[in-house]
mmCIF file of C-alpha atoms in Angstrom:
data_model
loop_
_atom_site.group_PDB
_atom_site.id
_atom_site.type_symbol
_atom_site.label_atom_id
_atom_site.label_comp_id
_atom_site.label_asym_id
_atom_site.label_seq_id
_atom_site.Cartn_x
_atom_site.Cartn_y
_atom_site.Cartn_z
ATOM 1 C CA MET B 8 -19.519 -23.571 -66.982
ATOM 2 C CA SER B 9 -18.093 -22.610 -63.560
ATOM 3 C CA VAL B 10 -15.974 -19.891 -65.202
ATOM 4 C CA VAL B 11 -19.044 -18.509 -66.981
ATOM 5 C CA ALA B 12 -20.996 -18.515 -63.709
ATOM 6 C CA LEU B 13 -18.126 -16.768 -61.948
ATOM 7 C CA VAL B 14 -17.984 -14.075 -64.620
ATOM 8 C CA ALA B 15 -21.768 -13.728 -64.636
ATOM 9 C CA PHE B 16 -22.048 -13.316 -60.928
ATOM 10 C CA TRP B 17 -18.744 -11.489 -60.367
ATOM 11 C CA SER B 18 -20.454 -8.241 -59.427
ATOM 12 C CA VAL B 19 -22.386 -10.014 -56.679
ATOM 13 C CA ILE B 20 -19.370 -12.030 -55.480
ATOM 14 C CA TRP B 21 -17.195 -8.890 -55.545
ATOM 15 C CA THR B 22 -19.582 -7.095 -53.182
ATOM 16 C CA TYR B 23 -19.478 -9.912 -50.664
ATOM 17 C CA LEU B 24 -15.702 -10.306 -51.023
ATOM 18 C CA VAL B 25 -15.076 -6.630 -50.383
ATOM 19 C CA GLY B 26 -17.469 -6.740 -47.413
ATOM 20 C CA ALA B 27 -15.661 -9.720 -45.941
ATOM 21 C CA LEU B 28 -12.285 -8.029 -46.376
ATOM 22 C CA VAL B 29 -13.544 -4.845 -44.742
ATOM 23 C CA LEU B 30 -15.027 -6.728 -41.803
ATOM 24 C CA GLY B 31 -11.870 -8.784 -41.415
ATOM 25 C CA GLY B 32 -9.718 -5.671 -41.483
ATOM 26 C CA ALA B 33 -11.946 -3.967 -38.947
ATOM 27 C CA ALA B 34 -11.749 -6.990 -36.654
ATOM 28 C CA VAL B 35 -7.943 -7.116 -36.913
ATOM 29 C CA GLY B 36 -7.711 -3.376 -36.387
ATOM 30 C CA GLY B 37 -10.041 -3.526 -33.391
ATOM 31 C CA TRP B 38 -8.042 -6.348 -31.863
ATOM 32 C CA TRP B 39 -4.792 -4.419 -32.379
ATOM 33 C CA LEU B 40 -6.263 -1.296 -30.777
ATOM 34 C CA TRP B 41 -7.558 -3.355 -27.833
ATOM 35 C CA ARG B 42 -4.142 -4.943 -27.306
ATOM 36 C CA THR B 43 -2.425 -1.572 -27.586
ATOM 37 C CA ASP B 44 -4.864 -0.023 -25.118
ATOM 38 C CA ARG B 45 -4.277 -2.830 -22.607
ATOM 39 C CA PHE B 46 -0.507 -2.486 -23.000
ATOM 40 C CA VAL B 47 -0.623 1.291 -22.536
ATOM 41 C CA ARG B 48 -2.979 1.054 -19.569
ATOM 42 C CA GLY B 49 -0.832 -1.614 -17.936
ATOM 43 C CA GLY B 50 2.278 0.465 -18.431
ATOM 44 C CA ASP B 51 0.504 3.528 -17.104
ATOM 45 C CA ARG B 52 -0.627 1.692 -13.970
ATOM 46 C CA GLN B 53 2.913 0.447 -13.338
ATOM 47 C CA TRP B 54 4.332 3.925 -13.932
ATOM 48 C CA ARG B 55 1.815 5.465 -11.533
ATOM 49 C CA HIS B 56 2.625 2.838 -8.910
ATOM 50 C CA ASP B 57 6.375 3.425 -9.274
ATOM 51 C CA GLU B 58 5.927 7.186 -9.105
ATOM 52 C CA ALA B 59 3.715 6.848 -6.037
ATOM 53 C CA VAL B 60 6.377 4.780 -4.308
ATOM 54 C CA LYS B 61 9.035 7.346 -5.194
ATOM 55 C CA ALA B 62 6.829 10.223 -4.046
ATOM 56 C CA GLY B 63 6.182 8.570 -0.703
ATOM 57 C CA HIS B 64 9.708 7.265 -0.240
ATOM 58 C CA ARG B 65 11.848 8.654 2.562
ATOM 59 C CA THR B 66 14.833 7.210 4.328
ATOM 60 C CA LEU B 67 14.210 6.254 7.928
ATOM 61 C CA THR B 68 16.661 9.002 8.854
ATOM 62 C CA ASP B 69 14.338 11.468 7.108
ATOM 63 C CA VAL B 70 11.397 10.004 9.002
ATOM 64 C CA ASP B 71 13.237 10.328 12.320
ATOM 65 C CA ALA B 72 13.642 14.058 11.632
ATOM 66 C CA MET B 73 9.906 14.611 11.101
ATOM 67 C CA THR B 74 7.606 16.212 13.623
ATOM 68 C CA GLY B 75 4.712 14.167 14.963
ATOM 69 C CA THR B 76 2.290 15.893 12.581
ATOM 70 C CA GLU B 77 4.593 15.375 9.600
ATOM 71 C CA PHE B 78 4.854 11.681 10.472
ATOM 72 C CA GLU B 79 1.072 11.362 10.595
ATOM 73 C CA ASP B 80 0.827 13.007 7.162
ATOM 74 C CA PHE B 81 3.541 10.654 5.891
ATOM 75 C CA VAL B 82 1.626 7.587 7.097
ATOM 76 C CA ALA B 83 -1.548 8.942 5.485
ATOM 77 C CA GLN B 84 0.339 9.339 2.181
ATOM 78 C CA LEU B 85 1.511 5.719 2.308
ATOM 79 C CA CYS B 86 -2.080 4.606 2.920
ATOM 80 C CA ARG B 87 -3.297 6.545 -0.141
ATOM 81 C CA ARG B 88 -0.460 5.103 -2.213
ATOM 82 C CA ASP B 89 -1.686 1.600 -1.353
ATOM 83 C CA GLY B 90 -5.223 2.345 -2.513
ATOM 84 C CA CYS B 91 -6.843 3.263 0.802
ATOM 85 C CA THR B 92 -9.713 5.727 0.457
ATOM 86 C CA ASP B 93 -11.257 8.444 2.606
ATOM 87 C CA VAL B 94 -7.905 8.775 4.381
ATOM 88 C CA ARG B 95 -7.787 11.699 6.770
ATOM 89 C CA ARG B 96 -5.549 12.808 9.594
ATOM 90 C CA VAL B 97 -7.428 13.371 12.840
ATOM 91 C CA GLY B 98 -4.535 13.591 15.276
ATOM 92 C CA GLY B 99 -4.611 16.356 17.848
ATOM 93 C CA SER B 100 -5.393 17.112 21.461
ATOM 94 C CA HIS B 101 -8.872 15.561 21.153
ATOM 95 C CA ASP B 102 -8.126 12.705 18.754
ATOM 96 C CA ASN B 103 -9.621 9.977 20.992
ATOM 97 C CA GLY B 104 -6.521 7.860 20.499
ATOM 98 C CA ALA B 105 -6.514 8.015 16.682
ATOM 99 C CA ASP B 106 -4.224 9.839 14.268
ATOM 100 C CA VAL B 107 -5.393 8.584 10.863
ATOM 101 C CA LEU B 108 -8.726 7.144 9.731
ATOM 102 C CA GLY B 109 -9.644 5.612 6.392
ATOM 103 C CA ILE B 110 -10.910 2.665 4.391
ATOM 104 C CA LEU B 111 -8.627 -0.186 3.352
ATOM 105 C CA PRO B 112 -8.653 -1.394 -0.288
ATOM 106 C CA ASP B 113 -10.725 -4.424 0.778
ATOM 107 C CA GLY B 114 -13.456 -2.160 2.194
ATOM 108 C CA ARG B 115 -12.688 -2.487 5.911
ATOM 109 C CA SER B 116 -12.465 0.650 8.017
ATOM 110 C CA MET B 117 -9.183 1.365 9.783
ATOM 111 C CA VAL B 118 -7.892 3.483 12.640
ATOM 112 C CA ILE B 119 -4.175 4.229 12.930
ATOM 113 C CA GLN B 120 -2.113 5.449 15.849
ATOM 114 C CA CYS B 121 1.242 6.992 14.839
ATOM 115 C CA LYS B 122 4.229 7.384 17.153
ATOM 116 C CA ARG B 123 7.314 9.176 15.907
ATOM 117 C CA TYR B 124 9.609 8.292 18.804
ATOM 118 C CA THR B 125 13.387 8.245 18.929
ATOM 119 C CA PRO B 126 14.670 4.821 17.824
ATOM 120 C CA LYS B 127 16.009 3.884 21.266
ATOM 121 C CA ARG B 128 12.603 4.326 22.923
ATOM 122 C CA LYS B 129 10.164 1.391 22.902
ATOM 123 C CA ILE B 130 6.374 1.455 22.643
ATOM 124 C CA PRO B 131 4.810 0.451 25.991
ATOM 125 C CA SER B 132 1.775 -1.806 26.136
ATOM 126 C CA ARG B 133 -0.453 0.965 27.589
ATOM 127 C CA GLU B 134 -0.253 2.896 24.297
ATOM 128 C CA VAL B 135 -1.326 -0.168 22.344
ATOM 129 C CA ARG B 136 -4.245 -0.575 24.757
ATOM 130 C CA ASP B 137 -5.235 3.019 24.037
ATOM 131 C CA LEU B 138 -5.432 2.150 20.343
ATOM 132 C CA LEU B 139 -7.739 -0.763 21.114
ATOM 133 C CA GLY B 140 -10.041 1.682 22.869
ATOM 134 C CA ALA B 141 -9.881 4.016 19.863
ATOM 135 C CA SER B 142 -10.887 1.204 17.511
ATOM 136 C CA VAL B 143 -13.991 0.616 19.642
ATOM 137 C CA HIS B 144 -14.766 4.346 19.764
ATOM 138 C CA PHE B 145 -14.518 4.751 15.979
ATOM 139 C CA LYS B 146 -16.102 1.329 15.289
ATOM 140 C CA ALA B 147 -13.107 0.470 13.090
ATOM 141 C CA ASP B 148 -12.646 -2.989 11.616
ATOM 142 C CA VAL B 149 -8.839 -2.843 11.778
ATOM 143 C CA ALA B 150 -6.522 -1.137 14.289
ATOM 144 C CA ILE B 151 -2.976 -0.301 13.166
ATOM 145 C CA PHE B 152 -0.106 1.037 15.273
ATOM 146 C CA VAL B 153 2.730 2.568 13.233
ATOM 147 C CA ALA B 154 5.954 3.444 15.044
ATOM 148 C CA THR B 155 9.453 4.620 14.169
ATOM 149 C CA THR B 156 10.818 2.343 16.873
ATOM 150 C CA TYR B 157 10.093 -1.115 18.306
ATOM 151 C CA PHE B 158 7.447 -2.424 20.662
ATOM 152 C CA SER B 159 8.152 -3.786 24.119
ATOM 153 C CA GLY B 160 7.555 -7.514 24.474
ATOM 154 C CA PRO B 161 4.257 -7.063 26.349
ATOM 155 C CA ALA B 162 3.120 -4.450 23.811
ATOM 156 C CA GLU B 163 3.772 -6.736 20.854
ATOM 157 C CA LYS B 164 2.046 -9.637 22.612
ATOM 158 C CA PHE B 165 -0.989 -7.506 23.418
ATOM 159 C CA ALA B 166 -1.178 -6.341 19.798
ATOM 160 C CA THR B 167 -1.145 -9.843 18.343
ATOM 161 C CA GLU B 168 -3.629 -11.174 20.908
ATOM 162 C CA ASN B 169 -6.073 -8.398 20.001
ATOM 163 C CA ASP B 170 -5.606 -8.465 16.214
ATOM 164 C CA ILE B 171 -3.790 -5.114 16.143
ATOM 165 C CA LEU B 172 -1.326 -4.655 13.295
ATOM 166 C CA ALA B 173 1.896 -3.538 14.987
ATOM 167 C CA VAL B 174 4.105 -1.839 12.374
ATOM 168 C CA HIS B 175 7.503 -1.452 14.022
ATOM 169 C CA ARG B 176 10.581 0.203 12.527
ATOM 170 C CA ASP B 177 11.621 -2.696 10.285
ATOM 171 C CA HIS B 178 8.103 -3.110 8.916
ATOM 172 C CA LEU B 179 7.850 0.655 8.409
ATOM 173 C CA GLY B 180 10.974 0.418 6.262
ATOM 174 C CA LEU B 181 9.376 -2.328 4.161
ATOM 175 C CA TRP B 182 6.163 -0.323 3.797
ATOM 176 C CA ASN B 183 8.082 2.807 2.844
ATOM 177 C CA ASN B 184 10.001 0.869 0.188
ATOM 178 C CA GLY B 185 6.885 -0.347 -1.606
ATOM 179 C CA ALA B 186 5.392 -3.260 0.357
ATOM 180 C CA SER B 187 1.634 -2.839 0.726
ATOM 181 C CA LEU B 188 0.051 -2.139 4.077
ATOM 182 C CA LEU B 189 -2.099 -5.288 3.879
ATOM 183 C CA SER B 190 0.962 -7.454 3.167
ATOM 184 C CA LEU B 191 2.448 -6.478 6.538
ATOM 185 C CA GLY B 192 -0.267 -8.497 8.240
ATOM 186 C CA ALA B 193 1.541 -11.682 7.194
ATOM 187 C CA VAL B 194 4.566 -10.782 9.362
ATOM 188 C CA ASN B 195 2.696 -9.182 12.251
ATOM 189 C CA GLY B 196 3.957 -10.317 15.651
ATOM 190 C CA LEU B 197 6.760 -12.489 14.253
ATOM 191 C CA GLY B 198 9.459 -10.788 16.295
ATOM 192 C CA GLN B 199 11.576 -7.689 15.990
ATOM 193 C CA GLY B 200 14.977 -8.956 14.954
ATOM 194 C CA ASP B 201 17.316 -11.659 16.243
ATOM 195 C CA ARG B 202 20.072 -11.291 18.870
ATOM 196 C CA ARG B 203 22.625 -9.900 16.413
ATOM 197 C CA HIS B 204 20.056 -7.424 15.143
ATOM 198 C CA ARG B 205 19.399 -6.196 18.677
ATOM 199 C CA GLU B 206 23.142 -5.896 19.364
ATOM 200 C CA ARG B 207 23.629 -3.729 16.266
ATOM 201 C CA TRP B 208 20.609 -1.717 17.361
ATOM 202 C CA LYS B 209 22.159 -0.999 20.755
ATOM 203 C CA GLU B 210 25.485 -0.053 19.180
ATOM 204 C CA THR B 211 23.727 2.409 16.888
ATOM 205 C CA TYR B 212 21.175 4.036 19.162
ATOM 206 C CA GLU B 213 22.144 3.425 22.789
#
């Protein structure tokens, strides 16, 4: 009896069977396309990140050879690489203590002072104070001082006490090699090398 019923209603069953197979195939195909799209997009994002790092990468020797304006442009490029928006260089004779302005990836506004000094020259505290004044002038949420050298002890202390991100030469090297700008906040004010580091520094630059 069941065989007779199956034969009798085969045309109806066949329609539903084909429909189920089509829907199942479409679901599997859709899932495969979704997975492929995610894989391609993920690979593309990683490729773009790697290319951005390469494009912005310079040796510190290259950076030392830059002019002040070129260094400001270089810092702006690193900010854009890290996802900062509305980044613009404003350095000049009437810059009000700022060289680069922009918006951090987390939405906070930033003001950056850039100093492309010779490695043996240290950043004095008065220049860090000037940046604090610039952050008030521009109503910036975050003040960042980026230098190709190190900060004097009082300058580094003033920066940490006033929530200024002091990016000295070692941190600039990390940033240049792919570390994000925001990640540098975790090591802000934690010193600028041990005794042996300072001895090698003097042998190289003094």
